[in-house]
């Protein structure tokens, strides 16, 4: 009996393997790639959900680059990108503290991760009342001696309202990032810290020369997910302000164009453009982190 005959699998086993490979790929094609291909095709038409379709070529993409509301929404993403950096910094700082023996660390981990478990729509309604003039936040400030009449309209004042909405996203997601960082930090070999203590390295040096290089994979992943997520922010501004007073993000504008204005072709072009931007940002972030960590390894040398 040859080696090939010995390794030949039974027919039933081969059918199971083929099924487990084919079915997920078929579902992925049917519910992901096929709809995406249809959406790319829609972006070249002037069309509604029901009715005649008129081929207009790149006209939707030209309109995309000339509409002020769309570019305003893209600029608004900078608020959420800034918030994502604050979120990641806070998550990494707390994860570093809670990864070591800290009194009550399990309690704090649970408390800070809990907001991520709450439905996004529910969080939107919570903060809608929290920021409404004369309600929760103004009441808290009144306890501190501030007059309610002197408080700004948190959800109407342009600029301030977007900062409040970004704060909502930071509150919801930083716990998730913190837990991911904790898992990565706790997987680091403790002998590295012992060797660093022997060499006389302080905690700051250990963080930059042991922790950061060891968690570079999860750090890169969290940054990519946070920044790309900031480009597609939807739930907080949609539920809390409905996109009013300059809080309409890219997804909210796209939702209005698709469902209110019934310009499905333009909305499809917006979706394709956003996907292109996300791919470019992701590639640039990967290149940046590869360069940053490679340079750190080349110049790091000894911890001291």
Short mmCIF file of C-alpha atoms in Angstrom, two decimals:
data_model
loop_
_atom_site.label_atom_id
_atom_site.label_comp_id
_atom_site.label_asym_id
_atom_site.label_seq_id
_atom_site.Cartn_x
_atom_site.Cartn_y
_atom_site.Cartn_z
CA UNK A 1 0.00 0.00 0.00
CA UNK A 2 1.48 3.35 -1.03
CA UNK A 3 1.76 6.40 1.22
CA UNK A 4 -0.93 8.18 -0.85
CA UNK A 5 -3.37 5.29 -0.29
CA UNK A 6 -2.65 5.35 3.43
CA UNK A 7 -3.43 9.09 3.63
CA UNK A 8 -6.56 8.94 1.46
CA UNK A 9 -9.54 10.13 3.49
CA UNK A 10 -12.92 8.35 3.52
CA UNK A 11 -15.58 9.79 1.21
CA UNK A 12 -17.77 10.96 4.10
CA UNK A 13 -14.90 12.85 5.73
CA UNK A 14 -14.02 14.55 2.43
CA UNK A 15 -17.65 15.58 1.95
CA UNK A 16 -17.74 17.13 5.43
CA UNK A 17 -14.52 19.05 4.76
CA UNK A 18 -15.79 20.33 1.39
CA UNK A 19 -19.11 21.34 2.98
CA UNK A 20 -17.42 23.31 5.75
CA UNK A 21 -15.29 25.09 3.14
CA UNK A 22 -17.94 25.65 0.48
CA UNK A 23 -20.92 26.77 2.60
CA UNK A 24 -19.13 29.67 4.41
CA UNK A 25 -17.60 30.85 1.13
CA UNK A 26 -21.00 30.70 -0.56
CA UNK A 27 -22.63 32.66 2.26
CA UNK A 28 -19.80 35.19 2.21
CA UNK A 29 -20.19 35.67 -1.54
CA UNK A 30 -24.00 35.86 -1.38
CA UNK A 31 -24.31 38.30 1.51
CA UNK A 32 -21.09 40.32 1.20
CA UNK A 33 -19.34 40.35 -2.14
CA UNK A 34 -22.43 40.13 -4.36
CA UNK A 35 -24.25 43.04 -2.61
CA UNK A 36 -21.03 45.06 -2.69
CA UNK A 37 -20.69 44.45 -6.43
CA UNK A 38 -24.32 45.51 -6.89
CA UNK A 39 -23.68 48.68 -4.88
CA UNK A 40 -20.67 49.57 -7.05
CA UNK A 41 -22.90 49.12 -10.09
CA UNK A 42 -25.61 51.34 -8.56
CA UNK A 43 -23.08 54.16 -8.12
CA UNK A 44 -23.05 54.69 -11.90
CA UNK A 45 -26.83 55.19 -12.16
CA UNK A 46 -29.33 57.88 -11.34
CA UNK A 47 -31.93 55.76 -9.59
CA UNK A 48 -34.38 55.33 -6.74
CA UNK A 49 -35.32 52.14 -4.94
CA UNK A 50 -38.23 51.70 -7.33
CA UNK A 51 -38.41 53.03 -10.87
CA UNK A 52 -36.28 53.66 -13.91
CA UNK A 53 -32.49 53.54 -13.80
CA UNK A 54 -30.54 56.02 -15.93
CA UNK A 55 -26.84 55.36 -16.55
CA UNK A 56 -24.89 58.57 -15.81
CA UNK A 57 -21.31 57.27 -15.55
CA UNK A 58 -19.16 59.15 -13.03
CA UNK A 59 -21.69 61.94 -12.41
CA UNK A 60 -22.45 60.69 -8.89
CA UNK A 61 -18.76 60.76 -8.00
CA UNK A 62 -18.45 64.29 -9.38
CA UNK A 63 -21.40 65.39 -7.25
CA UNK A 64 -19.84 63.69 -4.25
CA UNK A 65 -16.76 65.95 -4.56
CA UNK A 66 -18.79 69.13 -5.01
CA UNK A 67 -21.41 68.84 -2.23
CA UNK A 68 -20.54 70.87 0.87
CA UNK A 69 -22.56 68.71 3.26
CA UNK A 70 -20.57 65.61 2.32
CA UNK A 71 -17.19 67.28 2.83
CA UNK A 72 -18.42 68.85 6.07
CA UNK A 73 -19.29 65.36 7.27
CA UNK A 74 -15.81 64.12 6.35
CA UNK A 75 -14.22 66.98 8.29
CA UNK A 76 -16.42 66.06 11.23
CA UNK A 77 -14.67 62.68 11.27
CA UNK A 78 -11.59 64.48 12.59
CA UNK A 79 -13.42 64.97 15.90
CA UNK A 80 -13.99 61.23 16.15
CA UNK A 81 -10.41 60.45 15.11
CA UNK A 82 -9.16 62.70 17.91
CA UNK A 83 -11.53 60.97 20.29
CA UNK A 84 -10.25 57.57 19.19
CA UNK A 85 -6.68 58.59 20.05
CA UNK A 86 -7.84 59.77 23.51
CA UNK A 87 -9.75 56.53 23.90
CA UNK A 88 -6.75 54.36 23.01
CA UNK A 89 -4.39 56.34 25.25
CA UNK A 90 -6.76 56.05 28.21
CA UNK A 91 -7.36 52.35 27.52
CA UNK A 92 -3.64 51.59 27.30
CA UNK A 93 -2.86 53.56 30.46
CA UNK A 94 -5.54 51.79 32.51
CA UNK A 95 -4.68 48.41 31.00
CA UNK A 96 -1.05 48.85 32.06
CA UNK A 97 -2.11 49.65 35.63
CA UNK A 98 -4.69 46.87 35.91
CA UNK A 99 -2.52 44.16 34.33
CA UNK A 100 -0.41 43.98 37.47
CA UNK A 101 -1.44 43.30 41.05
CA UNK A 102 -3.75 46.20 41.83
CA UNK A 103 -6.29 46.23 44.63
CA UNK A 104 -9.81 45.92 43.24
CA UNK A 105 -8.57 45.47 39.66
CA UNK A 106 -11.25 42.89 38.79
CA UNK A 107 -14.00 45.26 39.97
CA UNK A 108 -12.62 48.16 37.91
CA UNK A 109 -12.23 45.95 34.83
CA UNK A 110 -15.88 44.95 35.02
CA UNK A 111 -17.10 48.51 35.61
CA UNK A 112 -15.13 49.94 32.68
CA UNK A 113 -16.02 47.13 30.28
CA UNK A 114 -19.75 47.29 31.10
CA UNK A 115 -20.61 50.25 28.77
CA UNK A 116 -19.51 48.19 25.76
CA UNK A 117 -22.21 45.62 26.59
CA UNK A 118 -25.00 48.21 26.40
CA UNK A 119 -26.86 48.57 23.12
CA UNK A 120 -25.77 51.64 21.13
CA UNK A 121 -29.33 52.93 20.74
CA UNK A 122 -29.87 52.71 24.51
CA UNK A 123 -26.63 54.62 25.10
CA UNK A 124 -27.85 57.27 22.68
CA UNK A 125 -31.08 57.80 24.64
CA UNK A 126 -29.18 57.87 27.94
CA UNK A 127 -26.85 60.62 26.79
CA UNK A 128 -29.62 62.50 25.00
CA UNK A 129 -31.18 63.20 28.40
CA UNK A 130 -27.77 63.55 30.04
CA UNK A 131 -26.77 66.47 27.79
CA UNK A 132 -30.20 68.10 27.36
CA UNK A 133 -30.22 71.63 28.79
CA UNK A 134 -31.54 71.65 32.36
CA UNK A 135 -31.27 67.90 32.85
CA UNK A 136 -28.60 65.60 34.31
CA UNK A 137 -25.30 67.33 33.43
CA UNK A 138 -26.62 70.81 34.24
CA UNK A 139 -27.99 69.48 37.54
CA UNK A 140 -24.58 68.07 38.47
CA UNK A 141 -22.94 71.43 37.74
CA UNK A 142 -25.61 73.20 39.79
CA UNK A 143 -24.61 71.02 42.77
CA UNK A 144 -21.08 72.38 42.30
CA UNK A 145 -22.35 75.96 42.55
CA UNK A 146 -22.88 76.83 38.89
CA UNK A 147 -26.13 78.41 37.76
CA UNK A 148 -28.21 76.36 35.31
CA UNK A 149 -28.92 79.51 33.30
CA UNK A 150 -25.19 79.98 32.71
CA UNK A 151 -24.77 76.49 31.31
CA UNK A 152 -24.38 76.23 27.51
CA UNK A 153 -26.67 74.21 25.30
CA UNK A 154 -24.48 71.14 25.05
CA UNK A 155 -26.25 69.70 22.00
CA UNK A 156 -26.91 72.96 20.14
CA UNK A 157 -23.60 74.82 20.40
CA UNK A 158 -21.57 73.96 17.31
CA UNK A 159 -18.22 72.40 18.11
CA UNK A 160 -19.18 71.73 21.71
CA UNK A 161 -21.97 69.35 20.66
CA UNK A 162 -19.54 67.27 18.59
CA UNK A 163 -17.11 67.06 21.51
CA UNK A 164 -19.96 65.78 23.70
CA UNK A 165 -20.90 63.16 21.10
CA UNK A 166 -17.29 62.04 20.75
CA UNK A 167 -17.12 61.73 24.54
CA UNK A 168 -20.07 59.37 24.35
CA UNK A 169 -18.21 57.12 21.91
CA UNK A 170 -15.06 57.21 24.06
CA UNK A 171 -17.08 56.20 27.14
CA UNK A 172 -18.63 53.28 25.29
CA UNK A 173 -15.62 51.77 23.54
CA UNK A 174 -12.54 52.40 25.67
CA UNK A 175 -13.42 49.48 27.96
CA UNK A 176 -13.29 47.06 25.04
CA UNK A 177 -9.88 48.32 23.99
CA UNK A 178 -8.69 48.18 27.59
CA UNK A 179 -9.65 44.50 27.94
CA UNK A 180 -7.83 43.65 24.69
CA UNK A 181 -4.73 45.48 25.91
CA UNK A 182 -4.89 43.71 29.28
CA UNK A 183 -4.99 40.32 27.56
CA UNK A 184 -1.93 41.22 25.48
CA UNK A 185 0.04 42.67 28.41
CA UNK A 186 -0.68 39.69 30.68
CA UNK A 187 0.73 37.34 28.03
CA UNK A 188 4.19 38.94 28.34
CA UNK A 189 6.77 36.70 30.02
CA UNK A 190 7.32 37.90 33.59
CA UNK A 191 11.04 37.08 33.32
CA UNK A 192 11.43 40.18 31.14
CA UNK A 193 10.28 42.43 33.98
CA UNK A 194 12.59 40.64 36.43
CA UNK A 195 15.55 41.14 34.11
CA UNK A 196 14.62 44.79 33.66
CA UNK A 197 14.43 45.29 37.45
CA UNK A 198 17.89 43.76 37.81
CA UNK A 199 19.19 46.17 35.14
CA UNK A 200 17.66 49.05 37.09
CA UNK A 201 15.00 50.00 34.57
CA UNK A 202 12.10 52.06 35.90
CA UNK A 203 8.44 51.45 35.04
CA UNK A 204 8.48 54.07 32.31
CA UNK A 205 11.41 52.37 30.56
CA UNK A 206 9.79 48.95 30.98
CA UNK A 207 6.62 50.26 29.34
CA UNK A 208 8.42 51.57 26.24
CA UNK A 209 10.94 48.78 25.83
CA UNK A 210 8.99 45.71 26.99
CA UNK A 211 5.24 46.32 26.91
CA UNK A 212 4.87 48.37 23.71
CA UNK A 213 7.00 46.09 21.47
CA UNK A 214 5.30 42.99 22.92
CA UNK A 215 1.75 44.21 22.22
CA UNK A 216 2.44 45.84 18.85
CA UNK A 217 0.05 43.47 17.03
CA UNK A 218 -2.97 44.22 19.23
CA UNK A 219 -2.00 47.91 19.40
CA UNK A 220 -1.95 48.15 15.61
CA UNK A 221 -5.29 46.32 15.39
CA UNK A 222 -6.95 48.60 17.96
CA UNK A 223 -5.69 51.75 16.25
CA UNK A 224 -6.92 50.55 12.86
CA UNK A 225 -10.35 49.59 14.22
CA UNK A 226 -10.71 52.85 16.17
CA UNK A 227 -9.68 55.16 13.35
CA UNK A 228 -11.73 53.37 10.68
CA UNK A 229 -14.65 53.26 13.11
CA UNK A 230 -14.40 57.03 13.55
CA UNK A 231 -14.97 57.42 9.80
CA UNK A 232 -18.25 55.51 10.08
CA UNK A 233 -19.70 56.96 13.31
CA UNK A 234 -23.48 56.74 13.24
CA UNK A 235 -25.37 55.73 16.39
CA UNK A 236 -24.54 58.59 18.85
CA UNK A 237 -25.25 61.54 16.51
CA UNK A 238 -28.25 59.81 14.92
CA UNK A 239 -30.00 59.00 18.21
CA UNK A 240 -28.91 62.01 20.29
CA UNK A 241 -29.18 64.89 17.80
CA UNK A 242 -30.48 63.31 14.55
CA UNK A 243 -27.53 65.04 12.86
CA UNK A 244 -28.82 68.54 13.65
CA UNK A 245 -26.69 71.64 14.41
CA UNK A 246 -23.64 70.44 12.50
CA UNK A 247 -23.47 66.94 14.00
CA UNK A 248 -24.35 65.03 10.84
CA UNK A 249 -21.61 62.46 10.26
CA UNK A 250 -20.84 60.85 6.90
CA UNK A 251 -23.18 57.93 7.56
CA UNK A 252 -26.03 60.23 8.59
CA UNK A 253 -25.68 62.29 5.40
CA UNK A 254 -25.55 59.08 3.39
CA UNK A 255 -28.68 57.83 5.15
CA UNK A 256 -30.53 61.07 4.30
CA UNK A 257 -29.48 60.95 0.67
CA UNK A 258 -30.47 57.29 0.32
CA UNK A 259 -33.75 57.26 2.25
CA UNK A 260 -35.01 60.85 2.37
CA UNK A 261 -33.83 62.16 -0.99
CA UNK A 262 -34.09 58.71 -2.62
CA UNK A 263 -30.78 59.22 -4.45
CA UNK A 264 -29.61 55.64 -4.22
CA UNK A 265 -26.90 56.06 -6.86
CA UNK A 266 -25.26 58.96 -5.03
CA UNK A 267 -25.48 57.12 -1.70
CA UNK A 268 -23.80 54.08 -3.29
CA UNK A 269 -21.01 56.31 -4.62
CA UNK A 270 -20.55 57.69 -1.09
CA UNK A 271 -20.26 54.15 0.29
CA UNK A 272 -17.67 53.18 -2.33
CA UNK A 273 -15.69 56.36 -1.65
CA UNK A 274 -15.75 55.74 2.12
CA UNK A 275 -14.52 52.17 1.62
CA UNK A 276 -11.66 53.51 -0.50
CA UNK A 277 -10.72 56.03 2.20
CA UNK A 278 -10.80 53.33 4.90
CA UNK A 279 -8.55 51.04 2.82
CA UNK A 280 -6.05 53.87 2.24
CA UNK A 281 -6.04 54.84 5.94
CA UNK A 282 -5.58 51.21 6.98
CA UNK A 283 -2.61 50.73 4.62
CA UNK A 284 -0.99 53.97 5.82
CA UNK A 285 -1.42 52.95 9.46
CA UNK A 286 0.13 49.54 8.80
CA UNK A 287 3.11 51.16 7.10
CA UNK A 288 3.50 53.66 9.95
CA UNK A 289 3.50 50.98 12.66
CA UNK A 290 5.89 48.76 10.73
CA UNK A 291 8.30 51.69 10.42
CA UNK A 292 7.82 52.84 14.03
CA UNK A 293 8.38 49.44 15.65
CA UNK A 294 11.22 48.54 13.30
CA UNK A 295 12.99 51.78 14.18
CA UNK A 296 12.40 51.13 17.88
CA UNK A 297 13.97 47.66 17.57
CA UNK A 298 16.94 49.03 15.62
CA UNK A 299 17.63 51.90 18.05
CA UNK A 300 16.33 50.35 21.27
CA UNK A 301 19.31 48.26 22.28
CA UNK A 302 19.50 47.87 26.03
CA UNK A 303 16.67 49.14 28.21
CA UNK A 304 19.14 51.37 29.93
#
